[in-house]
PDB file of C-alpha atoms in Angstrom:
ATOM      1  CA  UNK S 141     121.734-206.291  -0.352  1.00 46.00           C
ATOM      2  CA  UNK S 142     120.761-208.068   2.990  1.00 62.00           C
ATOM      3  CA  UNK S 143     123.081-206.950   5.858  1.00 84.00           C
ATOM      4  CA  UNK S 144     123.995-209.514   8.716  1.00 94.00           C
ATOM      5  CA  UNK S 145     122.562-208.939  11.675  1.00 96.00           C
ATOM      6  CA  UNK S 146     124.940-208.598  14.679  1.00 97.00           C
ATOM      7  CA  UNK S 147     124.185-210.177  18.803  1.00 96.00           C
ATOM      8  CA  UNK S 148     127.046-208.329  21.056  1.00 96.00           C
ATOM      9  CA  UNK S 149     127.385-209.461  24.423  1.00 96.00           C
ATOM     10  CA  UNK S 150     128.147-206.657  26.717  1.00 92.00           C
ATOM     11  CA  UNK S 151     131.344-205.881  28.415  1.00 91.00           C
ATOM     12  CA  UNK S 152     133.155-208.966  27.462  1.00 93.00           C
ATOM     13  CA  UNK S 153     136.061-207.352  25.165  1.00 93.00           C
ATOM     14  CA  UNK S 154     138.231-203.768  26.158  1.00 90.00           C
ATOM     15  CA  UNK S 155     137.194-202.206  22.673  1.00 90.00           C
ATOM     16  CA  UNK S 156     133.259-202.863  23.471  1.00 90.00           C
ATOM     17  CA  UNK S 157     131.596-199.256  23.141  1.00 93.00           C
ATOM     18  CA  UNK S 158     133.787-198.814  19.478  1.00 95.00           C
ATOM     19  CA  UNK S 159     132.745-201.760  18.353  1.00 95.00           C
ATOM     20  CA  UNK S 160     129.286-200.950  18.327  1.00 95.00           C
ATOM     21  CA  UNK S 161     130.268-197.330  17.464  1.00 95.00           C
ATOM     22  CA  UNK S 162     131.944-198.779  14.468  1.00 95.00           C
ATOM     23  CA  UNK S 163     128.657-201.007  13.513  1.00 94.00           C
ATOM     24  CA  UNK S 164     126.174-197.874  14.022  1.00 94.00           C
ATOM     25  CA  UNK S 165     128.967-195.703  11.463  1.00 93.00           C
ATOM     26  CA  UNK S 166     128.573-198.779   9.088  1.00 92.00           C
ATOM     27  CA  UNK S 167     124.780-199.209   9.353  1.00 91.00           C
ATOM     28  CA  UNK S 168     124.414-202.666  10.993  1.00 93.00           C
ATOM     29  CA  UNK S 169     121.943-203.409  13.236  1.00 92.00           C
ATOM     30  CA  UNK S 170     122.786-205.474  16.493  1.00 94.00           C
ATOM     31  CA  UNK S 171     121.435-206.062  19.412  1.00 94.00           C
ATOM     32  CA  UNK S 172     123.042-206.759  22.930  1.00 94.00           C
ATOM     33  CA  UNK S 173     122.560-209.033  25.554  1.00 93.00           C
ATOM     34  CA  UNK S 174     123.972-211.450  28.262  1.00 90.00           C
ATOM     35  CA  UNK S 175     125.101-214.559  28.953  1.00 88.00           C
ATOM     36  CA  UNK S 176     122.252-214.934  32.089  1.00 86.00           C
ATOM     37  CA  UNK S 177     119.633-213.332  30.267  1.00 88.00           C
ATOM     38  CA  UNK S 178     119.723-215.211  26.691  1.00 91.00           C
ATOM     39  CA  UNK S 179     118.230-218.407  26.473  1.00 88.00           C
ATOM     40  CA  UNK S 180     118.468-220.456  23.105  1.00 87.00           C
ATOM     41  CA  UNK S 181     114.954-221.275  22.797  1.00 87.00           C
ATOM     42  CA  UNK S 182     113.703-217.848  23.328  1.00 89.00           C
ATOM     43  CA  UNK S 183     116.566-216.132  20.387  1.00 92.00           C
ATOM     44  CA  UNK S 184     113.503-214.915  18.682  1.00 91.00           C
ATOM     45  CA  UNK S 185     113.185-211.910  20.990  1.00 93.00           C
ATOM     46  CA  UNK S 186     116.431-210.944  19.477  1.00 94.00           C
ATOM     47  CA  UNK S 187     116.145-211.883  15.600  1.00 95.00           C
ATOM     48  CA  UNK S 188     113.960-214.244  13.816  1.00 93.00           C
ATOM     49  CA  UNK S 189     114.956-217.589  13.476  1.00 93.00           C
ATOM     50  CA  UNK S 190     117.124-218.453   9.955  1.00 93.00           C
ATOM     51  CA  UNK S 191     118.131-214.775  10.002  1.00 94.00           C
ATOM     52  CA  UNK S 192     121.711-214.178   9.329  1.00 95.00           C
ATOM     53  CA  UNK S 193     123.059-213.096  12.634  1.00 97.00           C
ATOM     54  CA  UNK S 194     126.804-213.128  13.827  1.00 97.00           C
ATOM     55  CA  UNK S 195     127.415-213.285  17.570  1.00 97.00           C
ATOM     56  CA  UNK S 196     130.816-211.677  19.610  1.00 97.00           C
ATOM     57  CA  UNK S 197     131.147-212.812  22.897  1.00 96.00           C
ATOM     58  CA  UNK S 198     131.997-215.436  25.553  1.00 96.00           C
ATOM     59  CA  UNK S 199     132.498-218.724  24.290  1.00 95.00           C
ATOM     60  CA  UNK S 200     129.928-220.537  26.573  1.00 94.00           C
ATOM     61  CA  UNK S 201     127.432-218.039  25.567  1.00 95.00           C
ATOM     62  CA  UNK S 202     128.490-218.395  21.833  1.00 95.00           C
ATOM     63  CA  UNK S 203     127.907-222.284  22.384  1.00 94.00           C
ATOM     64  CA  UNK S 204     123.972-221.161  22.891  1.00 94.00           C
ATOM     65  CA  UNK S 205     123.824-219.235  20.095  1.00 95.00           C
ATOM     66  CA  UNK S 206     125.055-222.170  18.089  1.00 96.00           C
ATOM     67  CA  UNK S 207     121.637-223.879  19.037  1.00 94.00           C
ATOM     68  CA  UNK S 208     119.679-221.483  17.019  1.00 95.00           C
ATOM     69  CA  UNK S 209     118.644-221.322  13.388  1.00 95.00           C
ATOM     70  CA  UNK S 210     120.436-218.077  13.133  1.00 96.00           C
ATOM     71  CA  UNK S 211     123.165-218.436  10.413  1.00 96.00           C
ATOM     72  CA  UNK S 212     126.184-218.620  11.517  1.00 97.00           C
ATOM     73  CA  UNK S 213     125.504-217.656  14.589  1.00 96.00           C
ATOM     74  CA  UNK S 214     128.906-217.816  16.024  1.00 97.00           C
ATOM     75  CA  UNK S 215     132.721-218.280  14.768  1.00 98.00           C
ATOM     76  CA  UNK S 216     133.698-220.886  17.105  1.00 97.00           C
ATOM     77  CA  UNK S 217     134.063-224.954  15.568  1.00 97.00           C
ATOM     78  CA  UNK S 218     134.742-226.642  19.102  1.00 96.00           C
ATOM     79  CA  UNK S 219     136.046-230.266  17.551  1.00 97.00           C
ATOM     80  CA  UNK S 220     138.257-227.586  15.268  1.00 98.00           C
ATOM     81  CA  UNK S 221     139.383-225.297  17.722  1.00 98.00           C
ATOM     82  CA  UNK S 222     141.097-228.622  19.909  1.00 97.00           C
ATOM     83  CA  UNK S 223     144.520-228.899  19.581  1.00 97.00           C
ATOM     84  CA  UNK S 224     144.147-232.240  19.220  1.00 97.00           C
ATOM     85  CA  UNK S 225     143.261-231.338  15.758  1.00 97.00           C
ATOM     86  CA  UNK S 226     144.725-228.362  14.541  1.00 98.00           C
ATOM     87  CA  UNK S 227     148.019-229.301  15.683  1.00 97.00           C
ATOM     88  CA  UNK S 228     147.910-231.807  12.720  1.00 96.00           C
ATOM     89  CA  UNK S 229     148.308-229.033  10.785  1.00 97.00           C
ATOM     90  CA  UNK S 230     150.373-226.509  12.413  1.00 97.00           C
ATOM     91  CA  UNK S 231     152.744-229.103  14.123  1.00 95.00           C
ATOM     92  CA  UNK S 232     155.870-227.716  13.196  1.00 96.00           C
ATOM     93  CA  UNK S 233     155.505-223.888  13.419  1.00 98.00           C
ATOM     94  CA  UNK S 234     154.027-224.239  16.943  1.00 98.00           C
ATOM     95  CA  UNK S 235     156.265-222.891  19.818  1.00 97.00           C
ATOM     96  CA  UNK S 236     154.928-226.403  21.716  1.00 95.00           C
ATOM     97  CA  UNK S 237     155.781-228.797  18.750  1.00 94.00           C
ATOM     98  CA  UNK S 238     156.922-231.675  21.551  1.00 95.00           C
ATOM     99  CA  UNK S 239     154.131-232.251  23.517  1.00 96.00           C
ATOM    100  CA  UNK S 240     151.920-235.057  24.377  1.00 94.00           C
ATOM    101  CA  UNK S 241     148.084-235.333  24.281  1.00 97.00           C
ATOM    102  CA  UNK S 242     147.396-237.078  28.254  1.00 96.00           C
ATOM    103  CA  UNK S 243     144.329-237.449  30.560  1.00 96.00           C
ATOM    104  CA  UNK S 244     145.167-235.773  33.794  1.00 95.00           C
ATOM    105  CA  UNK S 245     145.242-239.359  35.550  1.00 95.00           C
ATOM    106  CA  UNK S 246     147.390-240.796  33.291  1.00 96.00           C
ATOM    107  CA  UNK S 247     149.856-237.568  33.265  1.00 96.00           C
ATOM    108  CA  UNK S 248     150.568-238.383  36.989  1.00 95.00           C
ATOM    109  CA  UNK S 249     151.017-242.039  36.889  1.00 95.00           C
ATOM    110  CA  UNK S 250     153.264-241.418  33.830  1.00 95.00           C
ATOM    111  CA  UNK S 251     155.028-237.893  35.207  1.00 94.00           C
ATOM    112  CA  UNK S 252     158.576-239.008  35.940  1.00 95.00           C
ATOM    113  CA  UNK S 253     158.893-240.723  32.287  1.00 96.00           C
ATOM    114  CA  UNK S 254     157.538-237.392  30.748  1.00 96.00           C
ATOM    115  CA  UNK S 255     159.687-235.181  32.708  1.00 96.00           C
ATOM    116  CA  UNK S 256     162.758-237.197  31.391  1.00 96.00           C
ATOM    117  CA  UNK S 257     161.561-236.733  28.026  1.00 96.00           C
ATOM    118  CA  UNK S 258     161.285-232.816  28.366  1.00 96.00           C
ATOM    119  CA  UNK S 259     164.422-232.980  30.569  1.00 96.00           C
ATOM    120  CA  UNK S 260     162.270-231.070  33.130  1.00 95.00           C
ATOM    121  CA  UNK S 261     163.132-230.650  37.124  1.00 94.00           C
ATOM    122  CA  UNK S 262     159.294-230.540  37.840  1.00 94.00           C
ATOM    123  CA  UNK S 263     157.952-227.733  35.543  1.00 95.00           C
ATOM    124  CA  UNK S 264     155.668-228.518  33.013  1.00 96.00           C
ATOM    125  CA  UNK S 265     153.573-226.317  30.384  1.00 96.00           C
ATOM    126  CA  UNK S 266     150.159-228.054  30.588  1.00 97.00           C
ATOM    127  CA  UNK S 267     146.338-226.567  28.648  1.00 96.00           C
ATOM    128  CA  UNK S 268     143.171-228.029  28.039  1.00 96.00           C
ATOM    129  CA  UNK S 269     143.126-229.906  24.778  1.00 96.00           C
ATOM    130  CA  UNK S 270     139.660-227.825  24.052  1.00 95.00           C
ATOM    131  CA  UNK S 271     139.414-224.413  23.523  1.00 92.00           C
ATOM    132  CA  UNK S 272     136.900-223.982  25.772  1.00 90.00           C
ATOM    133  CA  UNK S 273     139.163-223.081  28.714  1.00 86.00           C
ATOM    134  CA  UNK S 274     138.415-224.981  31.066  1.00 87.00           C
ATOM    135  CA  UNK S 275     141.248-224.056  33.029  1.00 90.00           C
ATOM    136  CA  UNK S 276     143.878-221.362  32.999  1.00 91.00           C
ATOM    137  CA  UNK S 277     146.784-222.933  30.974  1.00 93.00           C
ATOM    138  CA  UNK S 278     150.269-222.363  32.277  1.00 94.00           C
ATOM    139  CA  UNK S 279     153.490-223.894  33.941  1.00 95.00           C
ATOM    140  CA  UNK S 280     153.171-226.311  36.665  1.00 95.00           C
ATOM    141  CA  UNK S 281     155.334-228.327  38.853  1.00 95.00           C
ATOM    142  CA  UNK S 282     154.326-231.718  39.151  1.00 94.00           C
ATOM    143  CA  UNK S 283     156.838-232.732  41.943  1.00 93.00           C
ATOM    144  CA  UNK S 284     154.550-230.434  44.217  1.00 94.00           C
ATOM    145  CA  UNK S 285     151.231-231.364  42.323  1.00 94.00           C
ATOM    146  CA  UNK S 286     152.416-235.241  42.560  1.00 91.00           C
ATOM    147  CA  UNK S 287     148.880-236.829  42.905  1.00 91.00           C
ATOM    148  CA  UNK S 288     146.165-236.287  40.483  1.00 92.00           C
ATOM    149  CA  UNK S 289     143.982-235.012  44.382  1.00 93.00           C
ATOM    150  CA  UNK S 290     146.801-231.658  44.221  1.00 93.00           C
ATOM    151  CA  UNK S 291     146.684-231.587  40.399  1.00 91.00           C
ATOM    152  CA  UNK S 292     143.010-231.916  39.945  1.00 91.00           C
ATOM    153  CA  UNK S 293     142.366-229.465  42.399  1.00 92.00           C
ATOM    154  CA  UNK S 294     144.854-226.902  41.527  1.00 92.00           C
ATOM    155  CA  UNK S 295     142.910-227.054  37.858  1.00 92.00           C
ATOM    156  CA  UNK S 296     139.738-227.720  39.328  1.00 91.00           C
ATOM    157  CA  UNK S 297     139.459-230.507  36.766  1.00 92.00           C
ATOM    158  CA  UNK S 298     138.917-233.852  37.311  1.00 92.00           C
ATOM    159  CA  UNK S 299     141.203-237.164  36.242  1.00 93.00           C
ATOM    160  CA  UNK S 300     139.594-237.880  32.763  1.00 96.00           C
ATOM    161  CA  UNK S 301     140.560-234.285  31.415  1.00 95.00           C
ATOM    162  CA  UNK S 302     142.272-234.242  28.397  1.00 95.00           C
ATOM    163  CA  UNK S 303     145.078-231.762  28.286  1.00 97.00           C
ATOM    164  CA  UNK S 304     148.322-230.686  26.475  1.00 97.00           C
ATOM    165  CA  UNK S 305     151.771-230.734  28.187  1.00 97.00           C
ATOM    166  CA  UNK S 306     154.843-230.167  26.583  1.00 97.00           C
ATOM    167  CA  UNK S 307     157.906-228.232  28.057  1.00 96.00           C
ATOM    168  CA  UNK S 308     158.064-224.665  29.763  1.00 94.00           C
ATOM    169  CA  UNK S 309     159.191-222.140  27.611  1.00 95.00           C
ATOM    170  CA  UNK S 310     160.019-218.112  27.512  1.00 95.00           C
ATOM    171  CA  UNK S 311     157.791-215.829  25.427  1.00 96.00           C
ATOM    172  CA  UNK S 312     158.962-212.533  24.914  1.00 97.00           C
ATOM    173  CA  UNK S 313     156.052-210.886  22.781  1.00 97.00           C
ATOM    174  CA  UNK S 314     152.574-212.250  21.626  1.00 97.00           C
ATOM    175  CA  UNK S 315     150.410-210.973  18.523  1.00 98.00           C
ATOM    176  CA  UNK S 316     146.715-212.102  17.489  1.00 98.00           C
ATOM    177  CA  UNK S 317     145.753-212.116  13.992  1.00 98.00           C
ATOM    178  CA  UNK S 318     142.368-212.229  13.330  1.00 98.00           C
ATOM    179  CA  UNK S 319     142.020-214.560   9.825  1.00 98.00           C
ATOM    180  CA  UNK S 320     139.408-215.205   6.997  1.00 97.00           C
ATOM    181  CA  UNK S 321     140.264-218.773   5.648  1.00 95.00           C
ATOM    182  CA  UNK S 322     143.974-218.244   4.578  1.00 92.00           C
ATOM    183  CA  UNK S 323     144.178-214.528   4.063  1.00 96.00           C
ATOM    184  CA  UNK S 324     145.440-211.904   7.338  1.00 97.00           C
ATOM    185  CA  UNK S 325     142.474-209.308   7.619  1.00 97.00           C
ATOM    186  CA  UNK S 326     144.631-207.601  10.855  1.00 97.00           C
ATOM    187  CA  UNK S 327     146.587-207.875  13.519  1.00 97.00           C
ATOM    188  CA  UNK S 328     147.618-206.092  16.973  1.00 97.00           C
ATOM    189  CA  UNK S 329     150.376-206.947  19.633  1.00 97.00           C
ATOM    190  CA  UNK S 330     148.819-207.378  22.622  1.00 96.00           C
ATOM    191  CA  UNK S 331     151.910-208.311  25.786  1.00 94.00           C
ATOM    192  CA  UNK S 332     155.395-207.719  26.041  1.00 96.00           C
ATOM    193  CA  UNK S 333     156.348-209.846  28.702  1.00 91.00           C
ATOM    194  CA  UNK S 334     153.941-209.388  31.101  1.00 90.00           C
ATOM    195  CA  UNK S 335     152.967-205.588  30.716  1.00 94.00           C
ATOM    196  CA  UNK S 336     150.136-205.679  27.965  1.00 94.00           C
ATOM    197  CA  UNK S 337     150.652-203.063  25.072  1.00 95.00           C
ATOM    198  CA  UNK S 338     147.941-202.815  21.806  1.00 94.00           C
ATOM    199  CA  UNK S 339     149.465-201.940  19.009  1.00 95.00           C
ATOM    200  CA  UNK S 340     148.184-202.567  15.632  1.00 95.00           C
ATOM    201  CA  UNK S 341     150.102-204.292  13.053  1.00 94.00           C
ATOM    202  CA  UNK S 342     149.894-203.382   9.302  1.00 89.00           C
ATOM    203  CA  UNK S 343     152.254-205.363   7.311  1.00 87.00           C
ATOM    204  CA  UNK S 344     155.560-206.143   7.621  1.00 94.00           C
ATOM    205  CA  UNK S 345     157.610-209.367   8.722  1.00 95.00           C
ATOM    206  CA  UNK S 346     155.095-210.592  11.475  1.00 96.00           C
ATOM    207  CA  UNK S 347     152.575-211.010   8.588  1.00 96.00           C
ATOM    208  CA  UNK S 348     155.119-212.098   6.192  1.00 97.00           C
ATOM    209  CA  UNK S 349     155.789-214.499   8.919  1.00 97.00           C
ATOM    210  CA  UNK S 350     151.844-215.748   9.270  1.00 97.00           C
ATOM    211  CA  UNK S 351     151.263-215.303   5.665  1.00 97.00           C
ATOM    212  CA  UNK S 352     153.918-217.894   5.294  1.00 97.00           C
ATOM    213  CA  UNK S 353     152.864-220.658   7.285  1.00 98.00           C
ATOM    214  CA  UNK S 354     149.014-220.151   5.959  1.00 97.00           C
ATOM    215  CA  UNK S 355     150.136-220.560   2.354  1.00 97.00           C
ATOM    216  CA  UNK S 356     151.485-224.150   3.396  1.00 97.00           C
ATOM    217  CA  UNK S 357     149.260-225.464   6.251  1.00 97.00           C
ATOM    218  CA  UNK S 358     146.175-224.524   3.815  1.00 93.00           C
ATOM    219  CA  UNK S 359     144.071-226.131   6.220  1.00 97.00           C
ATOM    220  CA  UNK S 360     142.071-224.157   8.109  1.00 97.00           C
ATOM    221  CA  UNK S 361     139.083-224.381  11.454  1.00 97.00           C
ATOM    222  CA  UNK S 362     136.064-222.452   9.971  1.00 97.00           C
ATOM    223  CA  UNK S 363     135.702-219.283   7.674  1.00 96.00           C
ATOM    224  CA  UNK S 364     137.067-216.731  10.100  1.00 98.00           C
ATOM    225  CA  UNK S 365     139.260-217.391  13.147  1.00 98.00           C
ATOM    226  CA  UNK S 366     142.647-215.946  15.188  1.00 98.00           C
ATOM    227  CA  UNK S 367     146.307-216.986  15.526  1.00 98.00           C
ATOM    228  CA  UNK S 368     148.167-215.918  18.033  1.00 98.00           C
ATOM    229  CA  UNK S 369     152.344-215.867  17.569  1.00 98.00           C
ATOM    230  CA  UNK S 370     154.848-215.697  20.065  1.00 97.00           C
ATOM    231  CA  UNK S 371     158.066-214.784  20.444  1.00 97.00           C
ATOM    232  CA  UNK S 372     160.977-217.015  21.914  1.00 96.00           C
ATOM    233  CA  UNK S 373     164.380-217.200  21.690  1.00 95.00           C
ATOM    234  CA  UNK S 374     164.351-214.403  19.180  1.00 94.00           C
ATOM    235  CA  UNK S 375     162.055-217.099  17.105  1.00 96.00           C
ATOM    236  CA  UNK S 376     158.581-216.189  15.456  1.00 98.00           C
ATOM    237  CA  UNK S 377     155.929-219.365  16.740  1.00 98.00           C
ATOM    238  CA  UNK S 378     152.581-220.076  16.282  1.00 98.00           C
ATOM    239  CA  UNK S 379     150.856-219.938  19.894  1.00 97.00           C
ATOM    240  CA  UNK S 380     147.704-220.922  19.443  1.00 97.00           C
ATOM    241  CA  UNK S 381     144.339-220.703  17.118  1.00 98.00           C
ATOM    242  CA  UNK S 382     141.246-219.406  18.242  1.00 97.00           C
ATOM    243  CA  UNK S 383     137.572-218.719  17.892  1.00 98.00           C
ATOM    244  CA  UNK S 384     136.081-215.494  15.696  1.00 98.00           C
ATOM    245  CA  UNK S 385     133.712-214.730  17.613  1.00 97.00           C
ATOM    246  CA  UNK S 386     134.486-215.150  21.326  1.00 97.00           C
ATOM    247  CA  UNK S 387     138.427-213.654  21.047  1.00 96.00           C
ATOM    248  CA  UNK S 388     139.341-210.091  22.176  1.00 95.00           C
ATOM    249  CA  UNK S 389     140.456-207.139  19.671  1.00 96.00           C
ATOM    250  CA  UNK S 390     142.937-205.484  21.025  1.00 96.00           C
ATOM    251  CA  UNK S 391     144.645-202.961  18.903  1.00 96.00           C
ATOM    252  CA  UNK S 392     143.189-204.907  15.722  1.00 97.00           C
ATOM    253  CA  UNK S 393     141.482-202.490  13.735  1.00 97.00           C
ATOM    254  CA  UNK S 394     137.734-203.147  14.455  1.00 97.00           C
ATOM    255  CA  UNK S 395     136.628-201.929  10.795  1.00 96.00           C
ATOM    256  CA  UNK S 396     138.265-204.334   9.037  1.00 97.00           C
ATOM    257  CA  UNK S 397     137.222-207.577  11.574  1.00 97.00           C
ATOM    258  CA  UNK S 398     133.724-206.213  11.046  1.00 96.00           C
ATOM    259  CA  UNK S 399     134.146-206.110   7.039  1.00 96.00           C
ATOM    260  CA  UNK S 400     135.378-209.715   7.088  1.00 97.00           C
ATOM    261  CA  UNK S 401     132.902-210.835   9.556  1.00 96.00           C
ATOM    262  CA  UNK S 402     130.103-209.750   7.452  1.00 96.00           C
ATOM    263  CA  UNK S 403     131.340-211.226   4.020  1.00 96.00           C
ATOM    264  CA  UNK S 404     131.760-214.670   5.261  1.00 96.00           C
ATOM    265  CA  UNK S 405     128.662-214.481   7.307  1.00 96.00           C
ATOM    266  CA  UNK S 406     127.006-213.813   4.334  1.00 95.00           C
ATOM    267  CA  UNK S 407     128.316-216.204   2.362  1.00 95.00           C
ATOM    268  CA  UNK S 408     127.449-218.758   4.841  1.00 95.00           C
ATOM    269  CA  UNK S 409     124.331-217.912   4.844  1.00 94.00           C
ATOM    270  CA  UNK S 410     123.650-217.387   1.045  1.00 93.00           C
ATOM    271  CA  UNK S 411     125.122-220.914   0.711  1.00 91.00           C
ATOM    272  CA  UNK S 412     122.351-222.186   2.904  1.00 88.00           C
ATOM    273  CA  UNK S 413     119.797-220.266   1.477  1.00 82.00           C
ATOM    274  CA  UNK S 414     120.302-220.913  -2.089  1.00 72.00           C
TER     275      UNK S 414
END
């Protein structure tokens, strides 16, 4: 049975050397690399071209290995990942389920109507529609950052940036879930406040919770993917979704986000290869 190759880029994620300790015990072969030194036209060097090779790493480096023939290369459907679109879906289990889509321009020629409609004094919670991060997302106070010259250069983005905003709110605990279609392969708290704690999850009502809202959404990014939930208000949310390849571990158990990785890879590229 063909085995799926594996392209690690180097310390990126805190569980690095047991990840590849884990692929080694499990008898995949990988090789490792950087985001300077790998270059889409020469990914040959690494693995022939149409091999089936799955990439973890950053996600501009996982954008290059998307321009190879390597199959599937990377976890990480930018036009998905927006949350332009997969708020569609998850709309109403999403701790920011008021919100508005806004360019950065129009979001300060338009602030004092949109703080009125979040009831705000000046704080807003504002992200980068794409998942690219592109900036840091966070609360900001747009009756200091009142012209898009102090917003745009406290982001370091420019006026035609599309972002999210939608009110400030408290999170007491956050969890990723790392997901194959519809089905929880594991999951790991990773912050308590603001002191960061890995813990895996193994069952129980946080994946009762996700479980849940999978079996109704239905729709889902790519193959393999993460959720993140949040805590607030003594409320389970859905935070945000995110890319396979290019999201950290934490205390998720690395076996079983290997195991997963491999079977869809392989079905991708089985599909293709037909």
């Amino acid at each position: 049975m063909k085995k799926v190759n594996w392209l690690i880029e180097r310390n990126i994620f805190d569980a690095d050397e047991q990840f590849l300790e884990k692929l080694q015990s499990q008898g995949y072969k990988w090789k490792e690399t950087s985001y300077l030194k790998f270059h889409s036209s020469d990914a040959n060097q690494y693995f022939p071209e149409h091999e089936c090779v799955l990439f973890r790493g950053t996600l501009n480096l996982g954008r290059n290995i998307l321009r190879t023939s390597w199959i599937p290369g990377a976890y990480m459907d930018e036009k998905n990942l927006r949350c332009s679109t997969y708020y569609t879906y998850f709309g109403q289990y999403l701790l920011n389920n008021k919100y508005f889509f806004i360019s950065l321009g129009e979001l300060i020629r338009r602030r004092e109507e949109i703080l009125e409609y979040f009831s705000s004094d000046g704080d807003l919670f504002i992200r980068p529609d794409s998942n690219m991060k592109s900036f840091r997302a966070g609360v900001f106070n747009l009756k200091v950052l009142n012209t898009i010259e102090f917003l745009g250069s406290e982001l370091k983005r420019d006026e035609t940036t599309f972002v999210l905003v939608s009110s400030k709110k408290p999170i007491t605990k956050e969890w990723r879930f790392f997901v194959y279609k519809n089905q929880i392969i594991t999951g790991s708290l990773y912050l308590v406040g603001e002191e960061r704690i890995d813990e895996t999850i193994k069952g129980g009502y946080l994946e009762s919770y996700l479980s849940d809202v999978l079996k109704v959404v239905k729709w889902y990014p790519e193959s393999l993917y993460t959720v993140d939930i949040c805590e607030s208000e003594e409320e389970l949310y859905v935070l945000e979704l995110g890319s396979f390849s290019c999201s950290g571990e934490y205390g998720c158990d690395l076996s079983l986000i290997i195991e997963a990785g491999a079977k869809a890879a392989l079905e991708d590229y089985e599909a293709v290869n037909d």
